[in-house]
Coordinates of N, CA and C and ligand atoms in Angstrom, one line a residue:
X258 N -44.7 31.1 66.3 CA -45.9 30.2 66.3 C -47.0 30.4 67.2
X259 N -48.2 30.6 66.4 CA -49.4 30.6 67.3 C -50.3 29.3 67.3
X260 N -50.6 28.9 68.5 CA -51.5 27.7 68.6 C -53.0 28.3 68.9
X261 N -54.0 27.7 68.3 CA -55.4 28.1 68.4 C -56.2 26.9 68.6
X262 N -56.9 26.9 69.8 CA -57.7 25.8 70.1 C -59.2 26.4 69.9
X263 N -59.9 25.6 69.0 CA -61.3 25.9 68.6 C -61.8 24.7 68.0
X264 N -63.1 24.3 68.5 CA -63.7 23.0 68.0 C -64.5 23.3 66.9
X265 N -64.8 24.4 66.4 CA -65.7 24.7 65.4 C -64.7 24.7 64.0
X266 N -64.7 23.8 63.3 CA -63.8 23.6 62.1 C -63.7 24.8 61.2
X267 N -65.1 25.4 61.0 CA -65.1 26.4 59.9 C -64.4 27.6 60.5
X268 N -64.6 28.0 61.7 CA -64.0 29.2 62.4 C -62.5 29.1 62.4
X269 N -62.2 27.8 62.8 CA -60.7 27.6 63.1 C -60.0 27.8 61.7
X270 N -60.5 27.1 60.7 CA -59.9 27.2 59.4 C -59.7 28.5 58.7
X271 N -60.8 29.2 59.0 CA -60.9 30.5 58.5 C -59.8 31.5 59.1
X272 N -59.8 31.3 60.4 CA -58.9 32.2 61.2 C -57.4 31.8 60.9
X273 N -57.2 30.5 60.8 CA -55.8 30.0 60.5 C -55.3 30.5 59.2
X274 N -56.3 30.4 58.2 CA -56.1 31.0 56.7 C -55.5 32.4 56.9
X275 N -56.5 33.2 57.5 CA -56.2 34.8 57.6 C -54.9 35.0 58.5
X276 N -54.7 34.3 59.5 CA -53.4 34.5 60.2 C -52.1 34.2 59.4
X277 N -52.3 33.1 58.5 CA -51.2 32.7 57.8 C -50.9 33.8 56.6
X278 N -52.1 34.2 56.1 CA -51.9 35.2 55.1 C -51.2 36.5 55.6
X279 N -51.4 36.7 56.9 CA -50.7 37.8 57.4 C -49.3 37.7 57.9
X280 N -48.8 36.4 57.6 CA -47.5 36.0 58.0 C -47.3 35.5 59.4
X281 N -48.5 35.1 60.1 CA -48.3 34.6 61.3 C -48.6 33.0 61.2
X282 N -47.6 32.3 61.4 CA -47.7 30.9 61.4 C -48.5 30.3 62.5
X283 N -49.6 29.5 62.1 CA -50.5 29.2 63.2 C -51.0 27.7 63.0
X284 N -51.0 27.0 64.2 CA -51.4 25.5 64.1 C -52.8 25.5 64.9
X285 N -53.8 24.8 64.4 CA -55.1 24.7 65.1 C -55.3 23.3 65.6
X286 N -56.1 23.4 66.8 CA -56.4 22.2 67.5 C -57.8 22.2 67.7
X287 N -58.5 21.0 67.7 CA -60.0 20.9 67.9 C -60.2 20.9 69.4
X288 N -59.4 20.4 70.1 CA -59.7 20.3 71.6 C -58.2 20.5 72.5
X289 N -58.5 20.3 73.8 CA -57.3 20.7 74.7 C -56.3 19.4 74.6
X290 N -56.8 18.2 74.5 CA -55.7 17.2 74.5 C -54.5 17.4 73.5
X291 N -54.8 17.5 72.1 CA -53.7 17.6 71.2 C -52.9 18.8 71.4
X292 N -53.7 19.8 71.9 CA -52.9 21.0 72.2 C -52.0 21.1 73.2
X293 N -52.3 20.4 74.3 CA -51.4 20.3 75.5 C -50.2 19.4 75.0
X294 N -50.5 18.5 74.2 CA -49.4 17.7 73.7 C -48.4 18.5 72.8
X295 N -49.0 19.3 72.0 CA -48.1 20.2 71.2 C -47.4 21.2 72.0
X296 N -47.9 21.8 73.1 CA -47.3 22.6 74.0 C -46.1 21.9 74.5
X297 N -46.2 20.7 74.8 CA -45.2 19.9 75.6 C -44.0 19.7 74.7
X298 N -44.2 19.8 73.4 CA -43.1 19.6 72.3 C -42.6 21.0 72.2
X299 N -43.4 22.0 72.0 CA -42.9 23.2 71.6 C -43.8 24.3 72.3
X300 N -43.2 25.2 73.0 CA -44.1 26.2 73.6 C -44.3 27.3 72.5
X301 N -45.6 27.7 72.2 CA -45.8 28.6 71.2 C -45.5 30.0 71.6
X302 N -45.5 31.2 70.8 CA -45.4 32.5 71.1 C -46.7 33.1 71.6
X303 N -47.8 32.5 71.1 CA -49.1 33.1 71.5 C -50.1 32.0 71.4
X304 N -51.1 32.1 72.3 CA -52.1 31.0 72.3 C -53.6 31.7 72.3
X305 N -54.4 31.2 71.3 CA -55.7 31.6 71.1 C -56.6 30.5 71.6
X306 N -57.6 30.9 72.6 CA -58.4 29.7 73.1 C -60.0 30.1 72.9
X307 N -60.6 29.3 72.5 CA -62.1 29.4 72.5 C -62.5 29.0 73.9
X308 N -63.7 29.3 74.3 CA -64.0 28.9 75.7 C -64.7 27.5 75.7
X309 N -65.9 27.5 74.8 CA -66.7 26.3 74.9 C -66.1 25.3 73.9
X310 N -65.4 24.3 74.7 CA -64.7 23.3 74.1 C -65.3 21.9 74.6
X311 N -65.1 20.8 73.9 CA -65.4 19.5 74.3 C -64.6 19.2 75.6
X312 N -65.1 18.6 76.6 CA -64.4 17.9 77.7 C -63.6 18.9 78.6
X313 N -62.5 19.6 78.0 CA -61.9 20.5 78.7 C -62.1 21.9 78.2
X314 N -62.7 22.7 79.0 CA -63.0 24.2 78.4 C -61.8 25.1 78.4
X315 N -62.0 26.3 77.7 CA -60.8 27.2 77.5 C -60.4 27.9 78.9
X316 N -61.3 28.0 79.9 CA -60.8 28.5 81.1 C -60.0 27.6 81.9
X317 N -60.3 26.4 81.7 CA -59.5 25.5 82.4 C -58.2 25.1 81.8
X318 N -58.1 25.3 80.4 CA -56.9 25.4 79.7 C -56.0 26.5 80.3
X319 N -56.6 27.7 80.1 CA -56.0 28.9 80.6 C -55.3 28.8 82.0
X320 N -56.0 28.2 82.9 CA -55.6 28.1 84.2 C -54.5 27.1 84.3
X321 N -54.6 26.1 83.4 CA -53.4 25.1 83.6 C -52.1 25.7 83.0
X322 N -52.4 26.4 81.9 CA -51.2 27.0 81.2 C -50.4 28.0 82.1
X323 N -51.3 28.8 83.0 CA -50.7 29.7 83.9 C -49.9 29.1 85.1
X324 N -50.3 27.8 85.4 CA -49.8 27.0 86.5 C -48.5 26.4 86.0
X325 N -48.4 26.1 84.9 CA -47.2 25.3 84.3 C -46.1 26.4 84.0
X326 N -44.9 26.3 84.6 CA -43.8 27.4 84.5 C -43.6 27.7 83.0
X327 N -43.5 26.5 82.1 CA -43.1 26.6 80.8 C -44.0 27.6 80.0
X328 N -45.3 27.6 80.4 CA -46.1 28.4 79.7 C -46.9 29.5 80.3
X329 N -46.4 29.7 81.6 CA -46.9 30.8 82.4 C -46.8 32.4 81.8
X330 N -45.8 32.5 80.9 CA -45.6 33.8 80.5 C -46.1 33.8 79.1
X331 N -46.5 32.9 78.4 CA -47.0 33.0 77.1 C -48.4 33.8 77.0
X332 N -48.4 34.7 76.1 CA -49.6 35.6 75.9 C -50.7 34.7 75.5
X333 N -51.8 35.0 76.0 CA -53.1 34.2 75.7 C -54.2 35.1 75.5
X334 N -54.9 34.9 74.3 CA -56.2 35.7 74.0 C -57.4 34.6 74.0
X335 N -58.4 35.0 74.7 CA -59.6 34.3 74.7 C -60.6 34.8 73.7
X336 N -61.1 33.8 72.9 CA -62.2 34.1 72.0 C -63.5 33.7 72.5
X337 N -64.4 34.7 72.8 CA -65.5 34.3 73.6 C -66.8 34.7 72.8
X338 N -67.7 33.8 73.0 CA -68.9 33.8 72.3 C -70.0 34.7 72.7
X339 N -70.2 34.7 74.0 CA -71.2 35.4 74.7 C -70.8 36.5 75.6
X340 N -71.6 37.4 75.8 CA -71.3 38.4 76.9 C -71.0 37.7 78.2
X341 N -71.8 36.8 78.5 CA -71.6 36.3 79.9 C -70.2 35.5 80.0
X342 N -69.8 35.1 78.8 CA -68.4 34.5 78.9 C -67.4 35.6 79.1
X343 N -67.6 36.7 78.4 CA -66.5 37.8 78.7 C -66.6 38.2 80.1
X344 N -67.7 38.2 80.6 CA -67.7 38.6 82.1 C -67.0 37.6 82.9
X345 N -67.0 36.2 82.5 CA -66.3 35.2 83.3 C -64.8 35.5 83.1
X346 N -64.4 35.7 81.8 CA -63.1 35.8 81.6 C -62.4 37.0 82.4
X347 N -63.1 38.1 82.2 CA -62.6 39.3 82.9 C -62.9 39.3 84.5
X348 N -64.1 38.8 84.8 CA -64.3 38.8 86.1 C -63.6 37.7 87.1
X349 N -63.2 36.7 86.4 CA -62.4 35.7 87.2 C -60.9 36.0 87.1
X350 N -60.5 37.0 86.3 CA -59.2 37.5 86.2 C -58.2 36.2 86.1
X351 N -58.6 35.3 85.2 CA -57.9 34.0 85.1 C -56.5 34.1 84.5
X352 N -56.3 35.4 84.0 CA -54.9 35.7 83.5 C -54.7 35.6 82.0
X353 N -55.8 35.9 81.4 CA -55.7 36.1 79.9 C -55.1 37.5 79.6
X354 N -54.5 37.6 78.4 CA -54.0 38.9 78.2 C -54.7 39.8 77.4
X355 N -55.7 39.1 76.7 CA -56.7 39.8 75.9 C -57.9 38.9 75.6
X356 N -59.1 39.6 75.3 CA -60.2 38.7 74.9 C -60.9 39.4 73.7
X357 N -61.4 38.5 72.9 CA -62.0 39.1 71.6 C -63.3 38.5 71.5
X358 N -64.4 39.3 71.5 CA -65.8 38.6 71.5 C -66.0 38.1 70.0
X359 N -66.8 37.0 70.0 CA -67.3 36.4 68.6 C -68.7 37.0 68.3
X360 N -69.0 37.2 67.0 CA -68.0 36.9 66.0 C -67.0 38.1 65.8
X361 N -65.8 37.8 65.4 CA -64.7 38.8 65.3 C -64.3 38.9 63.8
X362 N -63.9 40.1 63.4 CA -63.4 40.1 62.1 C -62.0 39.8 62.0
X363 N -61.6 39.3 60.9 CA -60.2 38.8 60.8 C -59.1 39.8 60.9
X364 N -59.4 41.0 60.5 CA -58.4 42.0 60.6 C -58.1 42.4 62.1
X365 N -59.4 42.4 62.8 CA -59.3 42.6 64.2 C -58.4 41.5 64.9
X366 N -58.8 40.4 64.6 CA -57.8 39.2 65.2 C -56.4 39.4 64.9
X367 N -56.1 39.6 63.5 CA -54.7 39.8 63.2 C -54.0 40.9 64.0
X368 N -54.7 42.1 64.0 CA -54.0 43.2 64.8 C -53.9 43.0 66.2
X369 N -54.8 42.2 66.7 CA -54.7 41.9 68.3 C -53.5 41.0 68.5
X370 N -53.5 39.8 67.5 CA -52.4 39.0 67.6 C -51.0 39.7 67.6
X371 N -50.9 40.6 66.5 CA -49.6 41.3 66.4 C -49.3 42.1 67.6
X372 N -50.3 42.8 68.2 CA -50.0 43.6 69.3 C -49.5 42.7 70.4
X373 N -50.2 41.6 70.7 CA -49.8 40.7 71.8 C -48.3 40.3 71.6
X374 N -48.1 39.9 70.3 CA -46.6 39.4 70.0 C -45.6 40.4 70.2
X375 N -45.9 41.6 69.7 CA -45.0 42.8 69.9 C -44.7 43.0 71.4
X376 N -45.8 43.0 72.2 CA -45.6 43.4 73.6 C -44.7 42.2 74.3
X377 N -45.0 41.0 73.9 CA -44.2 39.8 74.6 C -42.7 39.9 74.1
X378 N -42.6 40.3 72.9 CA -41.3 40.4 72.2 C -40.4 41.2 73.0
X379 N -41.1 42.3 73.2 CA -40.3 43.5 74.0 C -39.8 43.0 75.4
X380 N -40.6 42.3 76.1 CA -40.2 41.8 77.3 C -39.2 40.8 77.4
X381 N -39.3 40.0 76.2 CA -38.3 38.9 76.0 C -36.9 39.6 75.9
X382 N -36.8 40.6 74.9 CA -35.5 41.3 74.6 C -35.0 42.0 75.9
X383 N -35.8 42.3 76.7 CA -35.4 43.1 77.9 C -34.6 42.0 78.9
X384 N -35.2 40.9 79.0 CA -34.6 39.8 79.8 C -33.2 39.3 79.3
X385 N -33.1 39.3 78.0 CA -31.9 38.6 77.4 C -31.2 39.8 76.5
X386 N -30.1 40.3 77.0 CA -29.6 41.5 76.3 C -28.4 41.0 75.4
X387 N -28.2 39.7 75.4 CA -27.0 39.2 74.6 C -27.6 38.1 73.8
X388 N -27.4 38.3 72.3 CA -27.8 37.2 71.5 C -26.5 36.6 70.6
X389 N -26.3 35.3 70.6 CA -25.4 34.7 70.0 C -25.7 33.9 68.7
X390 N -25.0 33.7 67.8 CA -25.1 32.9 66.5 C -23.7 32.4 66.1
X391 N -23.4 31.3 66.4 CA -22.0 30.8 66.1 C -20.9 31.8 66.7
X392 N -20.0 32.3 66.0 CA -19.0 33.2 66.5 C -19.6 34.6 66.6
X393 N -20.7 34.8 66.2 CA -21.2 36.4 66.3 C -22.0 36.4 67.5
X394 N -21.9 37.6 68.0 CA -22.8 38.0 69.2 C -23.1 39.4 69.3
X395 N -24.3 39.7 69.8 CA -24.5 41.3 70.0 C -25.1 41.4 71.4
X396 N -24.7 42.6 71.9 CA -24.9 43.0 73.1 C -26.0 44.2 72.9
X397 N -27.3 43.9 73.2 CA -28.4 44.8 73.0 C -28.2 46.2 73.8
X398 N -27.9 45.9 75.1 CA -28.0 47.1 75.9 C -26.8 48.1 75.7
X399 N -25.6 47.5 75.2 CA -24.4 48.3 74.8 C -24.6 48.7 73.4
X400 N -25.3 48.0 72.6 CA -25.4 48.3 71.2 C -24.1 48.0 70.5
X401 N -23.6 46.8 70.8 CA -22.3 46.4 70.2 C -22.4 45.0 69.6
X402 N -21.6 44.6 68.6 CA -21.7 43.6 67.9 C -20.2 43.0 67.9
X403 N -20.1 41.7 68.0 CA -18.7 40.9 67.9 C -18.8 39.9 67.0
X404 N -17.7 39.5 66.4 CA -17.5 38.4 65.7 C -16.2 37.7 66.1
X405 N -16.2 36.5 66.6 CA -14.9 35.8 67.1 C -14.2 36.8 68.2
X406 N -15.0 37.4 68.9 CA -14.5 38.3 70.1 C -14.1 39.6 69.5
X407 N -14.0 39.9 68.2 CA -13.6 41.1 67.8 C -14.8 42.1 67.6
X408 N -14.7 43.4 68.3 CA -15.7 44.2 68.1 C -15.9 44.8 66.7
X409 N -17.1 44.8 66.2 CA -17.5 45.2 64.9 C -17.8 46.7 64.7
X410 N -17.4 47.5 63.7 CA -17.8 48.8 63.6 C -18.8 48.8 62.5
X411 N -20.1 48.9 63.1 CA -21.3 48.8 62.3 C -22.0 50.2 62.2
X412 N -22.7 50.5 61.2 CA -23.5 51.6 61.1 C -24.9 51.1 61.8
X413 N -25.6 52.2 61.9 CA -26.7 51.9 62.7 C -27.8 51.0 61.9
X414 N -27.7 51.1 60.6 CA -28.7 50.1 59.9 C -28.0 48.8 59.8
X415 N -26.7 48.6 59.7 CA -26.1 47.4 59.8 C -26.4 46.6 60.9
X416 N -26.4 47.3 62.1 CA -26.6 46.7 63.4 C -28.1 46.3 63.5
X417 N -28.9 47.2 62.9 CA -30.3 46.9 62.9 C -30.7 45.6 62.3
X418 N -30.0 45.5 61.1 CA -30.2 44.4 60.2 C -29.6 43.0 60.9
X419 N -28.5 43.2 61.4 CA -27.8 42.0 62.1 C -28.9 41.6 63.3
X420 N -29.2 42.6 64.1 CA -30.0 42.4 65.2 C -31.5 41.5 64.8
X421 N -31.9 42.2 63.8 CA -33.2 41.5 63.3 C -33.1 40.1 62.9
X422 N -32.0 39.9 62.2 CA -31.6 38.5 61.8 C -31.4 37.5 62.9
X423 N -30.5 38.0 63.9 CA -30.1 37.4 65.0 C -31.3 37.0 65.9
X424 N -32.2 37.9 66.1 CA -33.4 37.8 66.9 C -34.2 36.6 66.7
X425 N -34.3 36.3 65.3 CA -35.1 35.2 64.8 C -34.3 34.4 63.9
X426 N -33.4 33.7 64.5 CA -32.5 32.7 63.9 C -33.2 31.6 63.2
X427 N -32.9 31.4 61.8 CA -33.5 30.3 61.1 C -34.7 30.7 60.3
X428 N -35.3 31.9 60.7 CA -36.3 32.5 59.8 C -35.9 33.3 58.8
X429 N -36.5 32.9 57.6 CA -36.0 33.7 56.2 C -36.9 35.0 56.3
X430 N -36.3 36.1 56.1 CA -36.9 37.4 55.9 C -36.9 37.8 54.4
X431 N -37.9 38.3 54.0 CA -37.9 38.9 52.7 C -37.3 40.3 52.8
X432 N -36.8 40.6 51.5 CA -36.2 42.0 51.6 C -37.1 43.2 52.1
X433 N -38.4 43.0 51.5 CA -39.4 44.0 51.8 C -39.7 44.0 53.3
X434 N -39.7 42.8 54.0 CA -39.9 42.7 55.4 C -38.8 43.4 56.2
X435 N -37.5 43.1 55.6 CA -36.4 43.8 56.3 C -36.4 45.3 56.2
X436 N -36.8 45.7 55.1 CA -36.8 47.2 54.8 C -37.9 47.9 55.8
X437 N -39.2 47.2 55.8 CA -40.1 47.6 56.8 C -39.7 47.8 58.2
X438 N -39.0 46.5 58.7 CA -38.6 46.5 59.9 C -37.3 47.3 60.5
X439 N -36.3 47.3 59.6 CA -35.0 47.9 59.9 C -35.0 49.3 59.4
X440 N -35.4 49.5 58.0 CA -35.5 50.9 57.5 C -36.7 51.7 57.7
X441 N -37.7 51.0 58.2 CA -39.0 51.6 58.4 C -39.6 52.2 57.1
X442 N -39.5 51.5 56.0 CA -40.1 52.0 54.8 C -40.8 50.8 54.2
X443 N -41.8 51.0 53.3 CA -42.5 50.1 52.6 C -42.1 50.2 51.0
X444 N -41.2 51.1 50.7 CA -41.0 51.4 49.4 C -40.2 50.3 48.8
X445 N -40.9 49.6 48.0 CA -40.4 48.5 47.3 C -39.1 48.6 46.5
X446 N -39.0 49.8 45.9 CA -37.9 50.2 45.0 C -36.5 50.0 45.8
X447 N -36.5 50.1 47.1 CA -35.4 50.3 47.8 C -34.8 48.8 48.3
X448 N -35.4 47.8 47.7 CA -35.0 46.5 48.3 C -33.5 46.2 48.0
X449 N -32.9 46.8 47.0 CA -31.4 46.8 46.6 C -30.6 47.2 47.9
X450 N -31.1 48.2 48.6 CA -30.5 48.8 49.8 C -30.2 47.6 50.8
X451 N -31.1 46.7 50.9 CA -30.9 45.4 51.8 C -29.8 44.7 51.3
X452 N -29.6 44.4 50.0 CA -28.5 43.6 49.5 C -27.1 44.2 49.7
X453 N -27.1 45.6 49.5 CA -25.9 46.4 49.7 C -25.5 46.2 51.1
X454 N -26.4 46.2 52.0 CA -26.1 46.2 53.5 C -25.7 44.9 53.9
X455 N -26.4 43.7 53.4 CA -26.0 42.5 53.8 C -24.6 42.2 53.2
X456 N -24.2 42.7 52.1 CA -22.8 42.5 51.6 C -21.7 43.2 52.4
X457 N -21.9 44.4 52.8 CA -21.0 45.0 53.7 C -20.9 44.3 55.2
X458 N -22.2 43.9 55.5 CA -22.1 43.3 56.9 C -21.4 42.0 56.8
X459 N -21.5 41.3 55.7 CA -20.8 40.0 55.6 C -19.4 40.1 55.5
X460 N -19.0 41.2 54.9 CA -17.4 41.5 54.7 C -17.0 41.9 56.1
X461 N -17.8 42.8 56.8 CA -17.2 43.2 58.1 C -17.1 42.1 59.1
X462 N -18.0 41.1 59.0 CA -18.0 39.9 59.7 C -16.9 38.9 59.5
X463 N -16.7 38.7 58.1 CA -15.5 37.9 57.7 C -14.2 38.6 58.0
X464 N -14.1 40.0 58.0 CA -12.7 40.6 58.3 C -12.5 40.3 59.8
X465 N -13.5 40.3 60.6 CA -13.3 40.2 62.1 C -13.1 38.7 62.4
X466 N -13.7 37.9 61.6 CA -13.6 36.4 62.1 C -13.9 35.6 60.7
X467 N -12.9 35.0 60.2 CA -13.0 34.2 59.0 C -14.3 33.1 59.0
X468 N -15.1 33.5 58.0 CA -16.2 32.6 57.8 C -17.5 33.0 58.5
X469 N -17.3 34.1 59.4 CA -18.5 34.5 60.2 C -19.6 35.1 59.2
X470 N -19.2 35.6 58.0 CA -20.2 36.2 57.2 C -21.2 35.2 56.6
X471 N -20.8 34.0 56.7 CA -21.5 32.8 56.1 C -22.9 32.6 56.9
X472 N -22.7 33.0 58.2 CA -24.0 32.9 58.9 C -25.1 33.6 58.4
X473 N -24.9 34.6 57.6 CA -26.0 35.3 57.1 C -26.2 34.5 55.8
X474 N -27.3 33.9 55.5 CA -27.4 33.0 54.3 C -28.5 33.6 53.4
X475 N -28.3 33.6 52.1 CA -29.1 33.9 51.2 C -30.2 32.9 50.9
X476 N -31.5 33.2 51.0 CA -32.6 32.1 50.7 C -33.1 32.5 49.3
X477 N -32.8 31.6 48.6 CA -33.3 31.8 47.1 C -34.7 32.2 46.9
X478 N -34.9 33.3 46.3 CA -36.5 33.6 46.0 C -37.2 34.1 47.3
X479 N -36.4 34.3 48.4 CA -37.0 34.9 49.5 C -36.2 36.0 50.1
X480 N -35.2 35.9 50.4 CA -34.4 37.0 51.1 C -33.2 36.3 51.9
X481 N -33.2 36.7 53.3 CA -31.9 36.3 53.9 C -32.3 35.9 55.3
X482 N -31.6 35.0 55.8 CA -31.9 34.4 57.2 C -30.4 34.2 57.9
X483 N -30.5 34.1 59.2 CA -29.3 34.0 60.0 C -29.5 32.5 60.4
X484 N -28.4 31.8 60.4 CA -28.6 30.3 60.8 C -27.4 29.9 61.6
X485 N -27.6 29.3 62.8 CA -26.6 28.7 63.7 C -25.7 27.8 63.1
X486 N -26.1 27.1 62.0 CA -25.4 26.1 61.2 C -25.1 26.5 59.9
X487 N -24.1 26.9 59.4 CA -23.7 27.6 58.2 C -24.2 26.6 57.0
X488 N -24.3 25.4 57.3 CA -24.5 24.3 56.2 C -26.0 24.6 56.0
X489 N -26.8 25.3 56.7 CA -28.2 25.2 56.5 C -28.7 24.0 57.2
X490 N -29.9 23.6 56.9 CA -30.5 22.3 57.6 C -31.3 21.6 56.5
Ligands
CA1413 CA1 -66.6 26.3 70.7

C-alpha cells in the first residue's frame, strides 16, 4: 500500500489512478492530519509526499516520519515543484529515499515507485529469513520448506511459487503475474503451467501435513493466494 499526500486534487487523483492501473494500491490524502491518522492504523510500504501543503509541509512530515520508529524505515519519495525545493530536500538531507520534480510523467512515477518498493522488499527479506503460514514454513536462507514440521521436496519453481505466495499472504496473484515473477516470462499461453505447479504443490503439502494444501486458495476469476485462515475471510 502506498500513501500519497498531495493537496492538489487533480494531480493526486491522476497519480492514484495511474498507480492503481499499474497494480500499485494507493491511498491519497489532501493534508498531513488524515495521513498521520492512517499511518497510525497501518504503516504503508511507500510514502509519496508533496512539499507545499496546508499547515504542515512535506518536509516536516518527512522529519516526523523518520523520528517515529514505526515509520523510520518506510521508503519516502518527495514530489517537488520547484528547483529550490529540490535543493532543500537534497541539501537538508532530511532522509528522503528519492525525489521527483514536478511536473512528472506517470510512467516515471510508477517506475520510481516500483524501484523503491523492490529495494525495501529486499531488505525486509534479509532481516526475516523465515516465513510461516499456518502449518507451512519456509526458510529463505536454507531454501527449505516445511509443512507440519515435515521437510518438503520441492522443485525450484515449486519453491519459488510457494515463496511468492507466502511473502504476500492474503494477496491474490493472477496466473500471468506469477508467471512473470516466478517463471520470469510474460508468455500468456503458459498460464496452465501455474495451475499444474499449484496442483503438485498442494499435493506435496497435503502429503506432508493433512490439509496444508488448503492454504493455497483458488481465487475465482483471478488466480491464487495464500491465506493464514483456510476459510478465507
Ligand atoms: Ca501542494
